[in-house]
Coordinates of C-alpha atoms in Angstrom, one line a residue:
X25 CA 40.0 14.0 -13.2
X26 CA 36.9 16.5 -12.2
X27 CA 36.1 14.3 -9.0
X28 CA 40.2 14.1 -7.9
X29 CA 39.9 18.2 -8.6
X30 CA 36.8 18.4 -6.7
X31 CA 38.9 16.9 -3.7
X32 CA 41.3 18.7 -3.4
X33 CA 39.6 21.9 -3.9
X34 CA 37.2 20.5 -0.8
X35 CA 40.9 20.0 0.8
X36 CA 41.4 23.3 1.0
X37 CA 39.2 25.0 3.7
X38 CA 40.9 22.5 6.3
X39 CA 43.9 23.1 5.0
X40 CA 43.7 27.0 5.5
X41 CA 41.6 26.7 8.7
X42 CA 45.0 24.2 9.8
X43 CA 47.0 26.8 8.6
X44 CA 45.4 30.1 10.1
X45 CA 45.0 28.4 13.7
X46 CA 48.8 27.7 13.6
X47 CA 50.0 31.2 13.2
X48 CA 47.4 32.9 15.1
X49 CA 48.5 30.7 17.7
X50 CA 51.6 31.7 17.1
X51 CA 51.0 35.2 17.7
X52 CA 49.8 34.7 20.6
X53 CA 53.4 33.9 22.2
X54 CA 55.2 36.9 20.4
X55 CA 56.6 39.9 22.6
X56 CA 54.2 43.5 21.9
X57 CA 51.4 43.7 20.1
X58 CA 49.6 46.3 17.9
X59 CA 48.9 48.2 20.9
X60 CA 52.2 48.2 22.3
X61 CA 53.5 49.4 19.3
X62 CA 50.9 52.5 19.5
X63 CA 52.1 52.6 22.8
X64 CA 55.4 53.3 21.5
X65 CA 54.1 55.8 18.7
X66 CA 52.6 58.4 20.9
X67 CA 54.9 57.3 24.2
X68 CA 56.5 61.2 23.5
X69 CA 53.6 62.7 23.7
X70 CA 52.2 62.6 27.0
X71 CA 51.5 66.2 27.6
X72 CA 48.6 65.3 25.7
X73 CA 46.9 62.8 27.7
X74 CA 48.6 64.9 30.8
X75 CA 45.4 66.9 31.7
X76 CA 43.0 63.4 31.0
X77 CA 45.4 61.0 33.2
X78 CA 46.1 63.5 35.9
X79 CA 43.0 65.6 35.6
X80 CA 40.4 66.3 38.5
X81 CA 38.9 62.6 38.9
X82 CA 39.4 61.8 42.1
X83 CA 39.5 58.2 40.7
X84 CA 41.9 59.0 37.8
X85 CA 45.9 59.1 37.8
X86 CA 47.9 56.5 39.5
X87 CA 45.1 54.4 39.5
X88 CA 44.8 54.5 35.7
X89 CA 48.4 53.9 35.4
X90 CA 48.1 51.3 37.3
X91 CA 46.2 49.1 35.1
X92 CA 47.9 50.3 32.1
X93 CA 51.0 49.0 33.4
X94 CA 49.8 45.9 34.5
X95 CA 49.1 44.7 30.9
X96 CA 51.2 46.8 28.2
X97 CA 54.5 47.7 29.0
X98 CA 55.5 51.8 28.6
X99 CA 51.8 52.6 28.7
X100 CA 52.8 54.9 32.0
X101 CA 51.3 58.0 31.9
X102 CA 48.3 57.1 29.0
X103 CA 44.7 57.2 30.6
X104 CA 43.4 53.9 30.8
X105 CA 40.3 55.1 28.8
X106 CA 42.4 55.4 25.4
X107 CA 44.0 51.7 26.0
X108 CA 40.2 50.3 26.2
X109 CA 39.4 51.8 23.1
X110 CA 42.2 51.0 21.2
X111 CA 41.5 47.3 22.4
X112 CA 37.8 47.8 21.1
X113 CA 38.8 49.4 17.9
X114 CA 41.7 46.2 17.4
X115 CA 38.6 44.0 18.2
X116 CA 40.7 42.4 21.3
X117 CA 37.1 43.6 23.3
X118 CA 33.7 44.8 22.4
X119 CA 31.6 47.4 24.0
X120 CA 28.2 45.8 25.9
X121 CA 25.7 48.1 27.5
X122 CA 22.5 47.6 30.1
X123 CA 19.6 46.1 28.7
X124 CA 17.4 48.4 27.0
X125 CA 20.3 50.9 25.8
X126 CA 19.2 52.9 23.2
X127 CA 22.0 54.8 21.2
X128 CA 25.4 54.4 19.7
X129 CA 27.2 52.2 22.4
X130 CA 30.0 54.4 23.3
X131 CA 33.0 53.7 26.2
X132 CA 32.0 57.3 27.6
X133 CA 28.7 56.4 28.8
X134 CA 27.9 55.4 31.5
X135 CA 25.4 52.4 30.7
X136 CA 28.3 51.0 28.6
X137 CA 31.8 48.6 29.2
X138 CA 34.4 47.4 28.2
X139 CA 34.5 43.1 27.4
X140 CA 37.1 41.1 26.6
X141 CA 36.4 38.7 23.8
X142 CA 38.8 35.6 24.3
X143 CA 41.3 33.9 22.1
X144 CA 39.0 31.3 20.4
X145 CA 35.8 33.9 19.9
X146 CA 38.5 36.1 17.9
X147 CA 40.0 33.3 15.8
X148 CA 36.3 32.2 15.2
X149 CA 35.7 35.9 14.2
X150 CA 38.8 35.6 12.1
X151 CA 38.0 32.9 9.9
X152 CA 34.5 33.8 9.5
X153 CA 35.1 36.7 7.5
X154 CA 37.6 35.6 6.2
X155 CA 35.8 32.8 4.5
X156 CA 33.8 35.9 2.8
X157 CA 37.0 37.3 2.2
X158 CA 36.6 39.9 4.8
X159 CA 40.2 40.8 5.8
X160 CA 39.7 43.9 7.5
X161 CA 40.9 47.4 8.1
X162 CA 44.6 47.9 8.4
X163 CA 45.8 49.3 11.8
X164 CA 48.3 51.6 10.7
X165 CA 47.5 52.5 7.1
X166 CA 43.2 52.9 7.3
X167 CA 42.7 51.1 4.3
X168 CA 41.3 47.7 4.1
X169 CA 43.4 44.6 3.8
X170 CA 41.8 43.3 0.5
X171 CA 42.4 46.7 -1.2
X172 CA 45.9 46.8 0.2
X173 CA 46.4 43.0 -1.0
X174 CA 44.9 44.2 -4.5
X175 CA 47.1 47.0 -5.0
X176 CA 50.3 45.2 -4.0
X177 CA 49.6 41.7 -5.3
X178 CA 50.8 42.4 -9.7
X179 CA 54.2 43.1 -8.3
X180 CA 54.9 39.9 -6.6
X181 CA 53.3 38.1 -9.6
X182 CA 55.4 39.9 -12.1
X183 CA 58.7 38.9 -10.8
X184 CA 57.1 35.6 -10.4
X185 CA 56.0 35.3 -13.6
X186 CA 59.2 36.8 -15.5
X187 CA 61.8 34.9 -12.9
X188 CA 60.0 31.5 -13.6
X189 CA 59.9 32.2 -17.7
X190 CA 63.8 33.4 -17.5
X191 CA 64.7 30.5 -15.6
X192 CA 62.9 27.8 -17.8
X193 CA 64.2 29.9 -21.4
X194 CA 67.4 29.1 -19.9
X195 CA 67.5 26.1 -18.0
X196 CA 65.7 23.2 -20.3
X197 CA 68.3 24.5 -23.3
X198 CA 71.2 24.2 -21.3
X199 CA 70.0 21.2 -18.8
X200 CA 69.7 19.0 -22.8
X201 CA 73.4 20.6 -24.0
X202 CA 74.2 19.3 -21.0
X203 CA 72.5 15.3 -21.2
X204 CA 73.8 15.6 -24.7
X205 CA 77.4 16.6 -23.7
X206 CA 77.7 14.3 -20.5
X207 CA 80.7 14.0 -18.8
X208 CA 82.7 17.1 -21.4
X209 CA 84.1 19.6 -20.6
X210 CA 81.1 21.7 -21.3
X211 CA 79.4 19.6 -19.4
X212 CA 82.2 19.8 -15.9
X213 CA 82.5 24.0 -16.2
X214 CA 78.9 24.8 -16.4
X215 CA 78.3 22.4 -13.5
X216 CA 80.3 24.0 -11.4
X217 CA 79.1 27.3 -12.8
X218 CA 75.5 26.2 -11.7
X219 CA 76.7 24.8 -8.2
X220 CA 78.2 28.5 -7.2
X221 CA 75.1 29.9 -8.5
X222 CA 72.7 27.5 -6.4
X223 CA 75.5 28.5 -3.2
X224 CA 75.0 32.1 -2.8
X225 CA 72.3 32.9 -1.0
X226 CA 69.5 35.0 -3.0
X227 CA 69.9 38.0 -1.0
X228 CA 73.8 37.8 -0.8
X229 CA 73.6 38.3 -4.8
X230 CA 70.8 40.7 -4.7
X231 CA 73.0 43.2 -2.3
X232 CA 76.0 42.0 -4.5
X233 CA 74.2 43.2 -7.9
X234 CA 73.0 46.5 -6.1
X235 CA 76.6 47.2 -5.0
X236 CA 77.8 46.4 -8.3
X237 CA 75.8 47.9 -11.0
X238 CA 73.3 50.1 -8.9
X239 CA 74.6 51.4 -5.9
X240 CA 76.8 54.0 -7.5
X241 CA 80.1 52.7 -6.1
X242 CA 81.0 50.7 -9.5
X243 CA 78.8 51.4 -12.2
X244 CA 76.1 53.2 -12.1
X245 CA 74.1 51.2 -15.0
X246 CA 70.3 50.2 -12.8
X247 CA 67.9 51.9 -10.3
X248 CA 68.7 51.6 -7.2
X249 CA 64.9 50.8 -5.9
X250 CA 61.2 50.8 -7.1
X251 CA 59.4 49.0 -10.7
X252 CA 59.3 52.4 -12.7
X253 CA 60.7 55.9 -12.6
X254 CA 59.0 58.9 -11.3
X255 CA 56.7 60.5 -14.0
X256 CA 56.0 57.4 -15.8
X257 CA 52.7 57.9 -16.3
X258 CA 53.6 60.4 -18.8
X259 CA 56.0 58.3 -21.1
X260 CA 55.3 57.2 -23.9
X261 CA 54.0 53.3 -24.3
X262 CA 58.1 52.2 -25.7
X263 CA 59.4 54.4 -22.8
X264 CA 57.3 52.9 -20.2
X265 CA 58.1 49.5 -21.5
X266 CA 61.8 50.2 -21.2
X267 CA 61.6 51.7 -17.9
X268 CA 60.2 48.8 -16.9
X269 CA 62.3 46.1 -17.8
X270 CA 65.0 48.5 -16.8
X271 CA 63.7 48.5 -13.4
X272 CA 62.9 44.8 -13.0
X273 CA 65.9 43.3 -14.5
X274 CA 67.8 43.4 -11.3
X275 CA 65.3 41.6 -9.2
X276 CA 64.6 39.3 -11.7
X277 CA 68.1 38.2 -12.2
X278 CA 68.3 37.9 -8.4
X279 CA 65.1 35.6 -8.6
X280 CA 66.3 33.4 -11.2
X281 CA 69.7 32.2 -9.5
X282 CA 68.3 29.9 -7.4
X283 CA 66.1 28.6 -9.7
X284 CA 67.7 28.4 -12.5
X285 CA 70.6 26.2 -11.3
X286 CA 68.0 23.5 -9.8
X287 CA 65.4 23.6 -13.3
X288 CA 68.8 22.9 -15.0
X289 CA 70.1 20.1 -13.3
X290 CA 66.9 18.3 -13.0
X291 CA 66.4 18.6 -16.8
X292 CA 69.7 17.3 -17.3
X293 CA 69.1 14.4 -15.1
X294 CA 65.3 13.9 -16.7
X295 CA 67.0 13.5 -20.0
X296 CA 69.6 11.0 -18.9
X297 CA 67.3 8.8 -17.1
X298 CA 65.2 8.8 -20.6
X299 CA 68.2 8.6 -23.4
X300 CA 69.4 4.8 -21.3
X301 CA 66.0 3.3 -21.9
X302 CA 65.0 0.5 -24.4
X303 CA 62.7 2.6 -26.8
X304 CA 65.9 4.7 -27.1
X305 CA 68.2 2.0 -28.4
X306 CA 65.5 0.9 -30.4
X307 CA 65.1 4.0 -32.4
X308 CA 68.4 4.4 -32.8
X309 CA 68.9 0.7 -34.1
X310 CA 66.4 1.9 -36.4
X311 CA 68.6 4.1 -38.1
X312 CA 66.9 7.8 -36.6
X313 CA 68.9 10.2 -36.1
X314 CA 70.3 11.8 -33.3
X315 CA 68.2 15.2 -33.6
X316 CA 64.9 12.8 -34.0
X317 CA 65.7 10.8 -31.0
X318 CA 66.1 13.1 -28.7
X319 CA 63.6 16.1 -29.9
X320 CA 61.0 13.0 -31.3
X321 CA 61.0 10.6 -28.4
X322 CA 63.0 11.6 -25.8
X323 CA 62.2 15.2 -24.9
X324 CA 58.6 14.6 -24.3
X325 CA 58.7 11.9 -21.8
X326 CA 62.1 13.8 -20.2
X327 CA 60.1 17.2 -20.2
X328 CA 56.9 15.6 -18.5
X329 CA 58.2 16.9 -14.6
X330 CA 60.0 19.8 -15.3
X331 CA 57.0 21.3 -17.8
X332 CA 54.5 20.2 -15.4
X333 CA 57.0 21.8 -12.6
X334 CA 56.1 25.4 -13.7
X335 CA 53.4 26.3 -11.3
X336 CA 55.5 24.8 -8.4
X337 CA 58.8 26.9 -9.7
X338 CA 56.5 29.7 -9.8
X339 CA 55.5 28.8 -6.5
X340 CA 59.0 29.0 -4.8
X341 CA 59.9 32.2 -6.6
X342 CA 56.1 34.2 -5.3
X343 CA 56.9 32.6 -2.0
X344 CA 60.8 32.4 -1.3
X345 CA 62.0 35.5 -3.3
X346 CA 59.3 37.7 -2.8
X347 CA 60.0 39.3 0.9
X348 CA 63.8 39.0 0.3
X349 CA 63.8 40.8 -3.0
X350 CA 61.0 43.1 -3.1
X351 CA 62.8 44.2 0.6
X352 CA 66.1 44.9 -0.9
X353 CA 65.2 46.4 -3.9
X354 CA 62.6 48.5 -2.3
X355 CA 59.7 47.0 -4.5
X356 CA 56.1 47.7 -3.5
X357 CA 54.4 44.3 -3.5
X358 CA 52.7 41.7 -1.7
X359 CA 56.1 40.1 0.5
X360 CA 57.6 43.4 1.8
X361 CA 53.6 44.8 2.4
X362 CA 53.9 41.0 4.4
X363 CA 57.0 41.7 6.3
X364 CA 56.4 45.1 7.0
X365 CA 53.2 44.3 8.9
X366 CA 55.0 41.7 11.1
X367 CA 57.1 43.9 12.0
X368 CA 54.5 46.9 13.0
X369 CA 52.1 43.6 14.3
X370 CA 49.3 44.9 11.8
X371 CA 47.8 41.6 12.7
X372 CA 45.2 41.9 9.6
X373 CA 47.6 42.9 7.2
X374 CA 49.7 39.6 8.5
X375 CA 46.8 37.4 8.3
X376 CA 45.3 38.7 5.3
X377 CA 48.5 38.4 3.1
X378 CA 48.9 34.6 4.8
X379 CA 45.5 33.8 3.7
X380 CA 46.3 35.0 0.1
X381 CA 49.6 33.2 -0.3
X382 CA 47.9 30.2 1.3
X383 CA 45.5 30.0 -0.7
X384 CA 47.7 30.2 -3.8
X385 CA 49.7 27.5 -3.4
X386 CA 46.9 25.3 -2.5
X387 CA 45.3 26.6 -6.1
X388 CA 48.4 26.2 -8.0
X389 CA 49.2 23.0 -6.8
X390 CA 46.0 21.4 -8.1
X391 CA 47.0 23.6 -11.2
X392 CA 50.8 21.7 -11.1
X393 CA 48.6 18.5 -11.2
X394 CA 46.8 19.3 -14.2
X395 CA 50.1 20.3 -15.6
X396 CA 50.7 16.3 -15.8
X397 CA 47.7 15.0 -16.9
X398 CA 47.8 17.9 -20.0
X399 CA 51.4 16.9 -21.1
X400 CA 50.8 13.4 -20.7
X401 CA 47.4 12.1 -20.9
X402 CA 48.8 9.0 -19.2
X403 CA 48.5 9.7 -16.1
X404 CA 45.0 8.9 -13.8
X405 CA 44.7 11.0 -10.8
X406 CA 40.8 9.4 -10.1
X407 CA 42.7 6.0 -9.2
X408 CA 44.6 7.7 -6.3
X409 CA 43.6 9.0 -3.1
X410 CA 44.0 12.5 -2.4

């Protein structure tokens, strides 16, 4: 098992450098930029760049507009000086001076320009900090990516974490009722109880929920956004606990749906394809009963892939639910900080939070693996190639 871990851990640096080139590829071909979308930020506020655009340089003005509009659109009327150090400060160009410089290398000075570093230097760049977990400085918030990813990242695990557990407390009781009761009509109305919940779309029940018990137009019973209530800090420890769960419930709930209705069929469906093998008729011709059958010999070998299933469950819920949930419900963690920065093009923030969730599920999967080999000592990994 250690060599078959060692491999795939190896596994992983290709894997993320695979994944990395592919989005910042990507990016390459999206409409605007960072700097377009400064652009747009200070685009009402020309008077202040009036007197440095249209001062007394003879060389200055239209010519500077010029070249600003050549490359970012509704840059008219910003001095081309403050687009070439915006490009420097988003490392899309570095500053080179004359041989024998001496001094803080500066765009104002004379002995010093402007070059553009290309598209493979930067994503060379990129990937080597980031194998030293360099992420870099946000370009919007001025706080670094790894303390941003840090502060936001026990929210998304949380309604991971409580989603996942929810979903499994329920599912593997129900998925067994179910084995057990096959074909009654227990068995038909919580199907097709579990096949509307698996239909509605995760945020269609989130907005649903909020509308219903949170959003003040039928009962007002949950908050309408955040994980805790203003002044928290100052509750006491069984009042922060309930504000908590009080806040989270909601979102987790949302979370679960999905899940839940999957976990529960595939236990159901686990324990069937165990209760119509031989050892089962055996112990039962053996006079055991019922109870001891199924809890005694059936429930470990029918519990082997949905146990060893909880990384991967918890998986789908940090991935899938995290940017649709934490969105709608106005939660502060790692997904919306994610989607937010596509949206801005905070390039580092995007690539920084891709790393991390990358590198998760690469980490977790080797964990699902392990999952297996604990619950059923069975299985050989080393006899398989990665």
């Amino acid at each position: 098992m250690g060599a078959y871990i060692l491999r795939r851990l190896l596994l992983i640096i290709p894997t993320l450098f695979g994944i990395m080139l592919i989005n910042f590829v990507l990016t390459q071909f999206v409409p605007g930029g960072p700097i377009e979308q400064i652009i747009a930020q200070v685009e009402g506020e020309g008077d202040v760049f009036q007197g440095i655009a249209g001062g007394g340089d003879a060389g200055g003005g239209a010519g500077m507009e010029s070249a600003a509009d050549d490359r970012y659109l509704g840059a008219r009327g910003l001095p081309q000086d403050f687009l070439d150090e915006l490009e420097v400060d988003m490392g899309f160009a570095r500053i080179t001076c004359a041989e024998g410089f001496e001094g803080t290398p500066t765009l104002d000075d004379p002995a010093c320009e402007k070059e553009a570093i290309g598209i493979m230097e930067r994503f060379a760049i990129l990937m080597g900090n980031y194998l030293r977990f360099d992420f870099g400085e946000s370009y919007f918030r001025s706080i670094s990516v790894v303390d941003l990813v840090i502060e936001k990242m026990p929210v998304s695990i949380t309604l991971g974490l409580w989603s996942t557990l929810i979903a499994y407390i329920v599912s593997i009781p129900l998925g067994i009722r179910k084995a057990v009761k096959d074909g009654s009509s227990f068995d038909t109305w919580t199907s097709g109880f579990i096949i509307v919940a698996y239909a509605i779309p995760g945020f269609l029940f989130a907005i649903l929920l909020l509308v219903l018990f949170a959003g003040g137009s039928y009962w007002q019973i949950f908050p309408l956004r955040g994980l805790v209530s203003e002044g928290w800090e100052d509750m006491s420890l069984l009042g922060k606990i309930g504000d908590y769960f009080w806040h989270i419930t909601l979102p987790v709930i949302a979370s679960t749906i999905s899940s839940f209705a999957t976990l529960t069929l595939l236990t159901k469906n686990s324990f069937l394809d165990e209760i119509k093998k031989q050892y089962v008729i055996t112990a039962k011709a053996k006079g055991l009963s019922e109870s001891r059958v199924l809890y005694g010999h059936v429930f470990r070998n029918a519990m082997l892939i949905v146990i060893a299933g909880f990384p991967a469950a918890f998986l789908s819920v940090f991935f899938g639910a995290s940017i649709i949930i934490e969105t709608i419900f106005s939660l502060d963690g790692l997904g919306r900080l994610g989607f937010e920065a596509a949206v801005a093009r905070d390039y580092p923030v995007v690539f920084g939070t891709l790393y991390v969730f990358g590198l998760i599920g690469l980490l977790v999967g080797i964990l699902s693996d392990m999952m297996y080999v604990f619950v059923d000592p069975r299985i050989d990994f080393e006899s398989r190639q990665v």
